[in-house]
Coordinates of C-alpha atoms and ligand atoms in Angstrom, one line a residue:
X589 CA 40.2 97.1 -161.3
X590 CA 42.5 94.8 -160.5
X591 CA 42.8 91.4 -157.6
X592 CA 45.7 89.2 -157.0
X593 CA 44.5 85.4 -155.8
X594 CA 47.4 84.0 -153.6
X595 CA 47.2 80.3 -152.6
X596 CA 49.1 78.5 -150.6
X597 CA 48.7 74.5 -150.8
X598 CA 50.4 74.3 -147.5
X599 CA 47.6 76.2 -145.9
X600 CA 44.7 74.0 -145.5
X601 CA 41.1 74.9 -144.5
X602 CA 39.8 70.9 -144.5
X603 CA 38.9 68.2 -146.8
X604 CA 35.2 68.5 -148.3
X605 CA 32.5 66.4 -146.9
X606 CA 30.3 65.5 -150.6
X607 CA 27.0 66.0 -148.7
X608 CA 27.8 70.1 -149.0
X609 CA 26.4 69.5 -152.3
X610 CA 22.8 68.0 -151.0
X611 CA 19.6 69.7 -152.5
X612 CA 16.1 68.9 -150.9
X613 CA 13.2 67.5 -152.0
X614 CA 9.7 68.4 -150.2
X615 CA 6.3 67.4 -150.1
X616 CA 5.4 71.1 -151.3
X617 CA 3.7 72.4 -154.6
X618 CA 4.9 70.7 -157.5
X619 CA 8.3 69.5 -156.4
X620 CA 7.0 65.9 -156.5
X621 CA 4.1 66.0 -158.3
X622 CA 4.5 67.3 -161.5
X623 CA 8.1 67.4 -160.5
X624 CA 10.2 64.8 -160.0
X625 CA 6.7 62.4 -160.7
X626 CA 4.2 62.2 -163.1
X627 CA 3.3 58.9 -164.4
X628 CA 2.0 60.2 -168.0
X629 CA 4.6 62.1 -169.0
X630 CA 6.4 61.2 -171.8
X631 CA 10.1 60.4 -170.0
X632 CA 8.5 58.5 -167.2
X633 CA 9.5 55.6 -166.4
X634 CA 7.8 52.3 -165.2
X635 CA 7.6 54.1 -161.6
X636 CA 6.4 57.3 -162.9
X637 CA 9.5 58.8 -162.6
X638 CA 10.3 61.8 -164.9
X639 CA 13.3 60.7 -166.5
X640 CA 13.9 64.8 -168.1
X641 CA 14.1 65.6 -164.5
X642 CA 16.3 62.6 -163.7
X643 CA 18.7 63.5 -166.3
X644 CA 19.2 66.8 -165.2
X645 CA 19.2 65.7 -161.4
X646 CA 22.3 63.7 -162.3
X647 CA 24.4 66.4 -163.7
X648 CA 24.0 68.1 -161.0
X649 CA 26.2 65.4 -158.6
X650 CA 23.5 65.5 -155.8
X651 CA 25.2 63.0 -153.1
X652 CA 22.6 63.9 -150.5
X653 CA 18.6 64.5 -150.9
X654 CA 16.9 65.7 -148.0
X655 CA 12.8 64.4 -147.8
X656 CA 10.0 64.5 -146.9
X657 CA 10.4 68.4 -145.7
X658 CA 10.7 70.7 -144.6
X659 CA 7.4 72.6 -142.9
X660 CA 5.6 69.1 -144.6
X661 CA 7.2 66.8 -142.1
X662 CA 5.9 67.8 -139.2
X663 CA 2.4 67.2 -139.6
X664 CA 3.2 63.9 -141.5
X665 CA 2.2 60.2 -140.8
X666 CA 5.2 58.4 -142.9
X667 CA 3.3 55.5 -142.8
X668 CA 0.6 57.1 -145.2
X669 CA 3.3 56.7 -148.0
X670 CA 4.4 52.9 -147.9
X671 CA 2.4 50.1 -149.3
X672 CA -0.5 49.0 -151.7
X673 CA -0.8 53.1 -153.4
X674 CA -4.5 52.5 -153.6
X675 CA -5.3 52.0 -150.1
X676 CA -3.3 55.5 -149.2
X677 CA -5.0 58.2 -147.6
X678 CA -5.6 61.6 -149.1
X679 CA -4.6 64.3 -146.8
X680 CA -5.5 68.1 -145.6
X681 CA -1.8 69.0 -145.6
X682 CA -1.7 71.8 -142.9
X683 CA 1.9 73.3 -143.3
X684 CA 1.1 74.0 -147.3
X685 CA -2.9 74.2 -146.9
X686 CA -2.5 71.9 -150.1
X687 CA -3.8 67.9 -150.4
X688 CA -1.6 65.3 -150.4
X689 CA -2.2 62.3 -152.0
X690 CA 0.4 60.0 -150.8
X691 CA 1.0 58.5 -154.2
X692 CA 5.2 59.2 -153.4
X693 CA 6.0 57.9 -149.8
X694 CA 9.8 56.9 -148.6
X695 CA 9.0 53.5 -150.7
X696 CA 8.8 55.1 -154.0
X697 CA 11.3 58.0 -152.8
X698 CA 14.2 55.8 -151.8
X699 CA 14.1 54.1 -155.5
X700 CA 14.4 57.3 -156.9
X701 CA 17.4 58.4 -154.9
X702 CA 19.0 55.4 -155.9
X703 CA 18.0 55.9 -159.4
X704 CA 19.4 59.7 -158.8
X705 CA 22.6 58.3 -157.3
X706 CA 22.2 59.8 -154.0
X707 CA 21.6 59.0 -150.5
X708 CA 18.7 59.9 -148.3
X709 CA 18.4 62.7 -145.6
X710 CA 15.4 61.9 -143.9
X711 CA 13.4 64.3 -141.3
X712 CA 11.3 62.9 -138.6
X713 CA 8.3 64.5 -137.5
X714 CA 8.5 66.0 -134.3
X715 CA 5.7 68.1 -134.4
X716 CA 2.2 66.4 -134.2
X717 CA 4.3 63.1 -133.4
X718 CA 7.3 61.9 -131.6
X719 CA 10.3 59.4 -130.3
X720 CA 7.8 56.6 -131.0
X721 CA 6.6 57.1 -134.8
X722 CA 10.2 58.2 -135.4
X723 CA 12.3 54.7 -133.7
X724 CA 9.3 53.3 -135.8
X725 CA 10.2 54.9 -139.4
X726 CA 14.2 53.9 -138.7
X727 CA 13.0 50.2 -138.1
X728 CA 10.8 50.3 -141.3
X729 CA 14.2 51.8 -143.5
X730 CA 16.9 50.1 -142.0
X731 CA 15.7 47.3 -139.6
X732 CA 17.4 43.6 -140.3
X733 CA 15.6 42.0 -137.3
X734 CA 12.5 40.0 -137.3
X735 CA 10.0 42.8 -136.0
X736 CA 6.7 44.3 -137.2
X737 CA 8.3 47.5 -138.7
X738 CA 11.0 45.5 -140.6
X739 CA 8.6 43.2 -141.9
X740 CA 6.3 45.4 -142.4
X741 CA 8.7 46.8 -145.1
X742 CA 9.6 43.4 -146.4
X743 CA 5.7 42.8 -147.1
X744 CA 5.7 45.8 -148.7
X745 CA 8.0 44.4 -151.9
X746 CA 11.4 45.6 -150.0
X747 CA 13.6 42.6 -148.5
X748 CA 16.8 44.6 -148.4
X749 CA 17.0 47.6 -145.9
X750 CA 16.8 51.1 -147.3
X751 CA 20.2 51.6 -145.4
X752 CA 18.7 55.6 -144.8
X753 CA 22.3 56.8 -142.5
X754 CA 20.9 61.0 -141.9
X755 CA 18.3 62.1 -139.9
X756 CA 17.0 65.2 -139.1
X757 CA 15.5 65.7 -135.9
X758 CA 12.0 67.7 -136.8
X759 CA 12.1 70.6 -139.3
X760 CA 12.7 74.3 -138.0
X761 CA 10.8 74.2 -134.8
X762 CA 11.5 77.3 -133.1
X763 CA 9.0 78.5 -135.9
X764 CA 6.1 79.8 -135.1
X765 CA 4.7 78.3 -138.3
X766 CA 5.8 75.3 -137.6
X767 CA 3.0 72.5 -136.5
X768 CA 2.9 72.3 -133.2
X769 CA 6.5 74.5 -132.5
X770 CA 8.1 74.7 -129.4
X771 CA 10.5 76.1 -126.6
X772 CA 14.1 75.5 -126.4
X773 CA 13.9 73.6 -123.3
X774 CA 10.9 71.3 -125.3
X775 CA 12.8 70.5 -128.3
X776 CA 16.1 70.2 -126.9
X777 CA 14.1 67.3 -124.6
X778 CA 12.2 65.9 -127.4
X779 CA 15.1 65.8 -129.7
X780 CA 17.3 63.7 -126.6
X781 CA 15.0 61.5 -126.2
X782 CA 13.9 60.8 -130.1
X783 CA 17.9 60.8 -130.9
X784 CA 18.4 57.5 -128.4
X785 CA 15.0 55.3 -129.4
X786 CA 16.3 56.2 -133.0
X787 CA 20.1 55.1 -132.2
X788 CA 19.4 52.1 -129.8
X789 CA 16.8 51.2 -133.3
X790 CA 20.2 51.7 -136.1
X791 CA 23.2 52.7 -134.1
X792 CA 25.1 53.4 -137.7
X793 CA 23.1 56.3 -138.4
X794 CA 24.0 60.1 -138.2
X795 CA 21.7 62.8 -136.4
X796 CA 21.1 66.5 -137.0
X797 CA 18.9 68.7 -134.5
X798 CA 17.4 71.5 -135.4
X799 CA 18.9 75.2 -135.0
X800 CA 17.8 78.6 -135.6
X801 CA 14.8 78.5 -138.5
X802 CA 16.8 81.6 -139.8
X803 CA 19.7 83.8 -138.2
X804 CA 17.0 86.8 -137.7
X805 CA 14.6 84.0 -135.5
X806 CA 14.5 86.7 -131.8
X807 CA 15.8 82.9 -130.2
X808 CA 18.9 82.7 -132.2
X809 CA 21.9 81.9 -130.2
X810 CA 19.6 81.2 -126.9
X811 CA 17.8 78.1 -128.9
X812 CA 21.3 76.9 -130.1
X813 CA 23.0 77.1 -126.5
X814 CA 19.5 75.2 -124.8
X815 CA 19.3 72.4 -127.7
X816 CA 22.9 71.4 -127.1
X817 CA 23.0 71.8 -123.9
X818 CA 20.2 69.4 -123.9
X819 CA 21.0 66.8 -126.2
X820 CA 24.7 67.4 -127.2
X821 CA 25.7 63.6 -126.4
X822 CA 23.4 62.6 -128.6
X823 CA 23.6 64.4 -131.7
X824 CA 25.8 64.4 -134.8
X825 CA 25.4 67.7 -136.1
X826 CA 23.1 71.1 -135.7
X827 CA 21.1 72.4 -138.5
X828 CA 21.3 76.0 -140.1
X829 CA 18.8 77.4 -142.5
X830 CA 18.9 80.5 -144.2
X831 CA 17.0 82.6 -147.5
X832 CA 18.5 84.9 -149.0
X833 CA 16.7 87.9 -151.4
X834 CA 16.9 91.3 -153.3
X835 CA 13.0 92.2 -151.9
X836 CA 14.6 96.3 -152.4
X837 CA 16.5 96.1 -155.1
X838 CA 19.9 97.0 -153.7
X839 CA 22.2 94.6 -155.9
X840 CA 25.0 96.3 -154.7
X841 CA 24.5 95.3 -151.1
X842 CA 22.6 91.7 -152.3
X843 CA 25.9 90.4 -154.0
X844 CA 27.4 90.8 -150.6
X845 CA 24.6 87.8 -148.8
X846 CA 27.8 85.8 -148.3
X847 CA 29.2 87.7 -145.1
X848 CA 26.0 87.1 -143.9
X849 CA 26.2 83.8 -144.2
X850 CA 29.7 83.4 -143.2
X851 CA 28.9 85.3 -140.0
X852 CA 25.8 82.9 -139.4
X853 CA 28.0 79.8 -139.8
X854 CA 31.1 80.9 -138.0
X855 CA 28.5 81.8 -134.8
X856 CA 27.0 78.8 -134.6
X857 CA 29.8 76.8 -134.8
X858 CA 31.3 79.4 -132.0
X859 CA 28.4 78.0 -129.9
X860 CA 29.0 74.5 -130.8
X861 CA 32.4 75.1 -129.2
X862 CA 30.9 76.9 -126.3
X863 CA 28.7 73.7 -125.1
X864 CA 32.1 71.5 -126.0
X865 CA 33.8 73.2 -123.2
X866 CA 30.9 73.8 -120.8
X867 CA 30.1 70.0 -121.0
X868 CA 34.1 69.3 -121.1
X869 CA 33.4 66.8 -124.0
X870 CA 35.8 65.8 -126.4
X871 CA 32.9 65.4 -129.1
X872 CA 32.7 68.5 -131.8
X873 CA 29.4 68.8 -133.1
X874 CA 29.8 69.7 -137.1
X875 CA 27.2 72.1 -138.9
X876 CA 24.6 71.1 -141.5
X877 CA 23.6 74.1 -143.4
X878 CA 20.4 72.5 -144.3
X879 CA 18.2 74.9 -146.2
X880 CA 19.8 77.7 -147.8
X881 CA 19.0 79.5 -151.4
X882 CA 17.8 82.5 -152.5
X883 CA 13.8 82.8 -151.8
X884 CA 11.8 86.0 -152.2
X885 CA 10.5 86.2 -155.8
X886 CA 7.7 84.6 -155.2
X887 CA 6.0 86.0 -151.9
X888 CA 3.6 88.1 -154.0
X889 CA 2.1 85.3 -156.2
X890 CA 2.1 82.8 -153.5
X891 CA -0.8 84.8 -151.7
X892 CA -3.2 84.4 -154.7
X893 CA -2.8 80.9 -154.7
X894 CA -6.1 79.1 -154.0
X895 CA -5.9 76.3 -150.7
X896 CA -6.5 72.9 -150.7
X897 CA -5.4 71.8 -154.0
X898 CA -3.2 69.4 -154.8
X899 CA 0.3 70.1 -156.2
X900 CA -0.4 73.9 -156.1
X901 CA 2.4 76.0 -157.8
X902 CA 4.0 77.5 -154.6
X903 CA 7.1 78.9 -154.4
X904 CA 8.2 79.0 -157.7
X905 CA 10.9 81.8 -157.7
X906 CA 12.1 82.2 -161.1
X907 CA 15.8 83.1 -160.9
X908 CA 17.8 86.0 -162.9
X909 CA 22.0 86.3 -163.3
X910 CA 22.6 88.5 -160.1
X911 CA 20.8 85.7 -158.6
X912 CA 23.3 83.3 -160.2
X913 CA 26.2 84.9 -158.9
X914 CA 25.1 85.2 -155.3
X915 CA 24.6 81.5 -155.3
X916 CA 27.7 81.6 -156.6
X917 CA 29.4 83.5 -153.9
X918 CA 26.9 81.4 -151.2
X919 CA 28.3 78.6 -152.2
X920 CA 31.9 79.9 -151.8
X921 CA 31.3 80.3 -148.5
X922 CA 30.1 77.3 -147.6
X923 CA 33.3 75.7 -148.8
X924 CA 35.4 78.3 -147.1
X925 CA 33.7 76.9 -143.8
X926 CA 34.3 73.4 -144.8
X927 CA 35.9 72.8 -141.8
X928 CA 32.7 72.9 -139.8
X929 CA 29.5 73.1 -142.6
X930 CA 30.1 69.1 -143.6
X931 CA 26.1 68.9 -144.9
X932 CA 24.8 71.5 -146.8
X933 CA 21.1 71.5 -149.0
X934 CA 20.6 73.8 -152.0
X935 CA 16.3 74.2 -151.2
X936 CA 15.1 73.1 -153.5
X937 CA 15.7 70.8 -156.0
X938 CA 12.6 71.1 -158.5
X939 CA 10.4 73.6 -158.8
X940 CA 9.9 74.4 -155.4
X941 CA 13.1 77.3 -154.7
X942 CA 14.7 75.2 -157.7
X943 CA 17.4 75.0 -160.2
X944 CA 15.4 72.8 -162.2
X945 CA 11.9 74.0 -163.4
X946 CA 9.2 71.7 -165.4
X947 CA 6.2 72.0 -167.0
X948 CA 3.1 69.5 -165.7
X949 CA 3.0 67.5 -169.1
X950 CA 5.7 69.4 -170.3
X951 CA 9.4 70.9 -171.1
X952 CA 11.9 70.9 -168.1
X953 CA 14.8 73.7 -168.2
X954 CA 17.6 74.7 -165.7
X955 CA 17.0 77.7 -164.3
X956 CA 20.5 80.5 -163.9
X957 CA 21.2 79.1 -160.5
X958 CA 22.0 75.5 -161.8
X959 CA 25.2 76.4 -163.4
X960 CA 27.1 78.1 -160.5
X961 CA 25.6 74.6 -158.5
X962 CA 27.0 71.9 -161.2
X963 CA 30.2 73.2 -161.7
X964 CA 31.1 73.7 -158.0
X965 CA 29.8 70.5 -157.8
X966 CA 31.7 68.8 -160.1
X967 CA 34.5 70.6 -159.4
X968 CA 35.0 71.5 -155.8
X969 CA 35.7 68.4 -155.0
X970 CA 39.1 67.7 -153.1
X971 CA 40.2 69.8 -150.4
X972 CA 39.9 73.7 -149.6
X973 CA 42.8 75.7 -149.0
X974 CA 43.3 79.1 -147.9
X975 CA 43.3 81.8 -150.5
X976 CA 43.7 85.7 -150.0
X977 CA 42.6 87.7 -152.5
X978 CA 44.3 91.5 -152.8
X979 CA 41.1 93.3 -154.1
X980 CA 39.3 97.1 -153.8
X981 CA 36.0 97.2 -151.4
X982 CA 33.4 98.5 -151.2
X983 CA 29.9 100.1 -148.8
X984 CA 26.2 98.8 -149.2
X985 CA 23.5 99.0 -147.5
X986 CA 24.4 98.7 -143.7
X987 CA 27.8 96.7 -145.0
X988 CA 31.3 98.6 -145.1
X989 CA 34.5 97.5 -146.7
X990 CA 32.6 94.7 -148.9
X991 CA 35.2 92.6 -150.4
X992 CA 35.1 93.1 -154.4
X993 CA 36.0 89.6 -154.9
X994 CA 34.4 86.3 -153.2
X995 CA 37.0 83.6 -154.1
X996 CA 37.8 80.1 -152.7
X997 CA 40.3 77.1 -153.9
X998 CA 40.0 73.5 -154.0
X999 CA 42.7 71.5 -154.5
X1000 CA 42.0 67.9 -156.4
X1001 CA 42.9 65.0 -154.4
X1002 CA 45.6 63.5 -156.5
X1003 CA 46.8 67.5 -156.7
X1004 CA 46.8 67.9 -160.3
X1005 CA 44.6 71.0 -160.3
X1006 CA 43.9 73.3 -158.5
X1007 CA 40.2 75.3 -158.8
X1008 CA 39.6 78.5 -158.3
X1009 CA 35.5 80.0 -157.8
X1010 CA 35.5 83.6 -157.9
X1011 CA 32.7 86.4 -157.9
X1012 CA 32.9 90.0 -159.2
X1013 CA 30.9 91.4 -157.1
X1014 CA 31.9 95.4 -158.8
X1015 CA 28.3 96.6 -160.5
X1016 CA 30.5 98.2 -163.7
X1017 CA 33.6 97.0 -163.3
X1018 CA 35.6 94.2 -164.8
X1019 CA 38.5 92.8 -162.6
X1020 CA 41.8 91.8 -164.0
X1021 CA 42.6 88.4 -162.2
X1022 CA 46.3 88.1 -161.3
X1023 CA 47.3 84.4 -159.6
X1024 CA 50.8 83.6 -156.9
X1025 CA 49.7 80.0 -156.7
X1026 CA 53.7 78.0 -157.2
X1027 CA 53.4 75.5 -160.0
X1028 CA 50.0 75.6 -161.5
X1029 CA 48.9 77.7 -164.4
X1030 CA 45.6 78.5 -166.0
X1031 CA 44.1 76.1 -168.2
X1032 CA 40.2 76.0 -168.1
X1033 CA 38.0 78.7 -167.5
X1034 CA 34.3 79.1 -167.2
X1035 CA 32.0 82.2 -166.6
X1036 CA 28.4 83.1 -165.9
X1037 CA 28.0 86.7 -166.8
X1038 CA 25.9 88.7 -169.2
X1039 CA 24.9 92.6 -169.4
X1040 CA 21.3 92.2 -168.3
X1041 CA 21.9 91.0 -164.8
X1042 CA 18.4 90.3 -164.6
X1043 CA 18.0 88.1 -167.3
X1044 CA 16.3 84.5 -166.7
X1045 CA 15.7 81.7 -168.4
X1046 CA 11.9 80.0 -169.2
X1047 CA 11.0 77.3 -170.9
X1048 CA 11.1 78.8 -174.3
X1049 CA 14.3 80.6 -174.2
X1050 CA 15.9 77.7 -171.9
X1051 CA 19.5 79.1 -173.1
X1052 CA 19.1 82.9 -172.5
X1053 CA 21.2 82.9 -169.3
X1054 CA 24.2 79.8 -169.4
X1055 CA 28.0 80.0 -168.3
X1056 CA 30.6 81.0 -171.3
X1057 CA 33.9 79.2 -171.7
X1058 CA 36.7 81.4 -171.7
X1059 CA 40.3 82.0 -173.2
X1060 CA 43.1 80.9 -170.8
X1061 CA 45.5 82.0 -173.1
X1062 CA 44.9 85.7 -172.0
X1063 CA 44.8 88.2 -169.0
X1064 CA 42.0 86.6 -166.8
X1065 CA 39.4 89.1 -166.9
X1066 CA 36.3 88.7 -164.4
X1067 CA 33.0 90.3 -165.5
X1068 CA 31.2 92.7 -163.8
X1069 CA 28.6 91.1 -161.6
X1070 CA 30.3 87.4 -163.0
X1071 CA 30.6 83.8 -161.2
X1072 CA 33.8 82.2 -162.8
X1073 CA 35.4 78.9 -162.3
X1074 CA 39.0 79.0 -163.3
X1075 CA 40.9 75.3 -163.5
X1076 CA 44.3 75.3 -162.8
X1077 CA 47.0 72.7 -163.8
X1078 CA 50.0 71.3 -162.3
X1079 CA 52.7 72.3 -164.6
Ligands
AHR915 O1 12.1 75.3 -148.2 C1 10.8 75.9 -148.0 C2 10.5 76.0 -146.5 O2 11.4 76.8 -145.9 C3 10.7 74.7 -145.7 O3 9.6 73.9 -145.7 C4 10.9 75.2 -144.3 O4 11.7 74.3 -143.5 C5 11.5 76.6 -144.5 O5 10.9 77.5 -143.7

């Protein structure tokens, strides 16, 4: 088979808003205990802090961290995490049916971030609680002033504001699931009302209400249209989430999740537009593709998981090479829509969903999903422009005309390269890679491809699945079922 990439610098899609490359950290199974924490491991640091996790964390370029959840967030009391650690409550944590001790609040979570060199993307809850406890939690991270909230933080060992600039508006609540979930018409009016305490509190910060909990949710589309209409003034950006899986085994049509998610993003942001015109407002609300991975591995175990314990090992997909290179092609997407997805939050970060996995006590590895994630995120950095790619389709599952090859390009900001992410999506075919791009040529090349696309990685064979450097010098040549970054210089 053969493809021909054309790109035209010329043709711009939009610069790339960093926070596309957030990850999310939740109060769920052993993301944060055991994960990210655990004072007697041997890396911890003097906050308990697991410095294996840290390390790998930080390679991954994570500008953004969404916290506490997530399903978590809205039956928490924030205020259960801050202060003296011995005087905080122990929990019944309803979303999880786990405990939660409260040893990691936004006190110990904000160092960490720091330590992580990201930002924080912090959810309010909006479920058991509301406008009140949430103007409350902005006054206690960011407050200068002289007032019970900001003092309350300063007493707590922090003088200097945790400077926290995105919100989120509640977690997914069009769920059923969710604690205490609700209409259109009752979030759209809860999420106004929160969105001005919380601004009139921190005017500099940044707001994102919730959308859709997925693109299959029987509201999708009429929740959207209400929440704006609601509280469009008010907002920053609207939230998508999305999981994506191979629960039938149909790899053929599960390397093609991308137009799924292209559709989901291009419809919302059509709706965005929609309110824009109906309200005549000269404000365009941007997406913030909150939640989106690959979950399904993991349903079946998750049901024998005994309740109420704490740090229970939920959700702990382990992730193969086809689920590598859908990532892959997800995140392709997302930067193909950078014009309007300017947040966007691989879930999860550690163990949860993750491309990091640890042992409690124990080894930490990177699952096959983190390399697709650290290149594009240490390379798709600049801005996005336009590509067409010449390539054979193909049918699966309900899908026709499925494009062979997923690509996108990013051009560096001083324009010295330009990078090109491509998927093969062909099952037994490898793809001879031609390039029209004027005045750059090939010069670094890295793939993620193997024969057993199910292959995985585990804490004893940690290297079994890992990206390949490749030969410039020849015919580019994409794998069958591959994720490939190709670099290309100015010449
Ligand atoms: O990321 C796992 C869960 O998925 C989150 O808690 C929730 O928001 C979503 O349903």
């Amino acid at each position: 088979m053969n493809a021909k990439i054309t790109v035209d610098k010329q043709n711009i899609i939009s610069k790339i808003d960093k926070r596309i490359y957030g990850s999310f950290i939740e109060h769920l199974g052993r993301a944060v205990y055991g994960g990210i924490y655990e004072p007697s491991h041997k890396t911890a640091d003097e906050m308990g802090f697991r410095t294996d996790v840290m390390d790998m964390v930080k390679s991954l370029n994570v500008p953004v961290v969404r916290y506490p959840g997530g399903n978590f967030v809205s039956g928490y009391n924030w205020e259960d995490g801050t202060g003296d650690k011995s005087k905080r409550p122990k929990r019944m944590e309803l979303a999880w049916q786990s405990v939660e001790t409260n040893e990691v609040g936004i006190d110990e979570f904000q160092e960490w971030a720091k330590r992580a060199d990201s930002e924080i993307m912090m959810a309010v809850n909006l479920g058991t609680r509301g406008p009140d406890e949430a103007r409350n939690l902005v006054e206690y991270c960011n407050g200068e002033t002289d007032t019970y909230y900001a003092q309350m933080r300063r007493k707590n060992g922090f003088e200097k504001p945790f400077g926290i600039k995105l919100w989120c508006l509640g977690n997914e609540m069009d769920g059923p699931w969710q604690i205490c979930s609700k209409t259109p018409y009752e979030y759209g009016r809860i999420a106004c009302e929160t969105a001005k305490l919380m601004k009139w509190t921190d005017p500099s910060i940044e707001l994102v209400a919730c959308g859709s909990a997925h693109i299959n949710m029987p509201t999708f589309m009429e929740w959207e249209r209400t929440v704006l209409r609601e509280c469009y003034e008010h907002i920053d950006y609207i939230s998508l989430h999305n999981y994506y899986g191979n629960p039938d085994n149909d790899t053929a049509a599960y390397l093609a999740s991308s137009i799924e998610m292209d559709k989901f993003i291009k419809q919302v942001a059509a709706i965005c537009d929609e309110i824009k015109l109906e309200k005549n407002s000269d404000k365009t609300i941007n997406l913030s593709f909150d939640e989106w991975n690959i979950w399904f591995h993991s349903n079946e175990q998750d049901k024998q998981i005994p309740k109420w314990q704490i740090a229970p090992p939920l959700l702990e997909d382990i992730y193969n090479l086809e689920d590598a290179v859908v990532l892959g092609s997800l995140l392709i997407t997302l930067l193909n829509n950078c014009d309007r997805v300017k947040i966007a939050c691989l879930a999860q970060l550690v163990n949860v969903i993750a491309p990091i996995m640890t042992e409690t006590g124990g080894r930490a590895w990177a699952q096959t999903i983190y390399y697709p994630f650290m290149y594009t995120s240490r390379h798709g950095r600049g801005t996005v422009i336009k590509t067409t790619c010449d390539c054979g389709t193909y049918d699966a599952g309900k899908m026709r005309d499925i494009p062979y090859i997923d690509s996108t390009a990013v051009i560096s900001d001083d324009e010295s390269e330009i990078t090109v992410f491509a998927v093969n999506r062909s099952l037994d075919s490898e793809c001879e890679l031609d390039f029209n791009v004027d005045g750059y040529a090939p010069c670094q090349r890295v793939a993620l491809e193997g024969d057993d696309i199910k292959a995985v990685n585990t804490a004893d064979a940690p290297e079994n699945v890992i990206p390949v450097v490749k030969d410039t010098a020849d015919k580019i040549t994409l794998a069958p079922h591959s994720w490939n970054m190709i670099i290309l210089k100015k010449q």
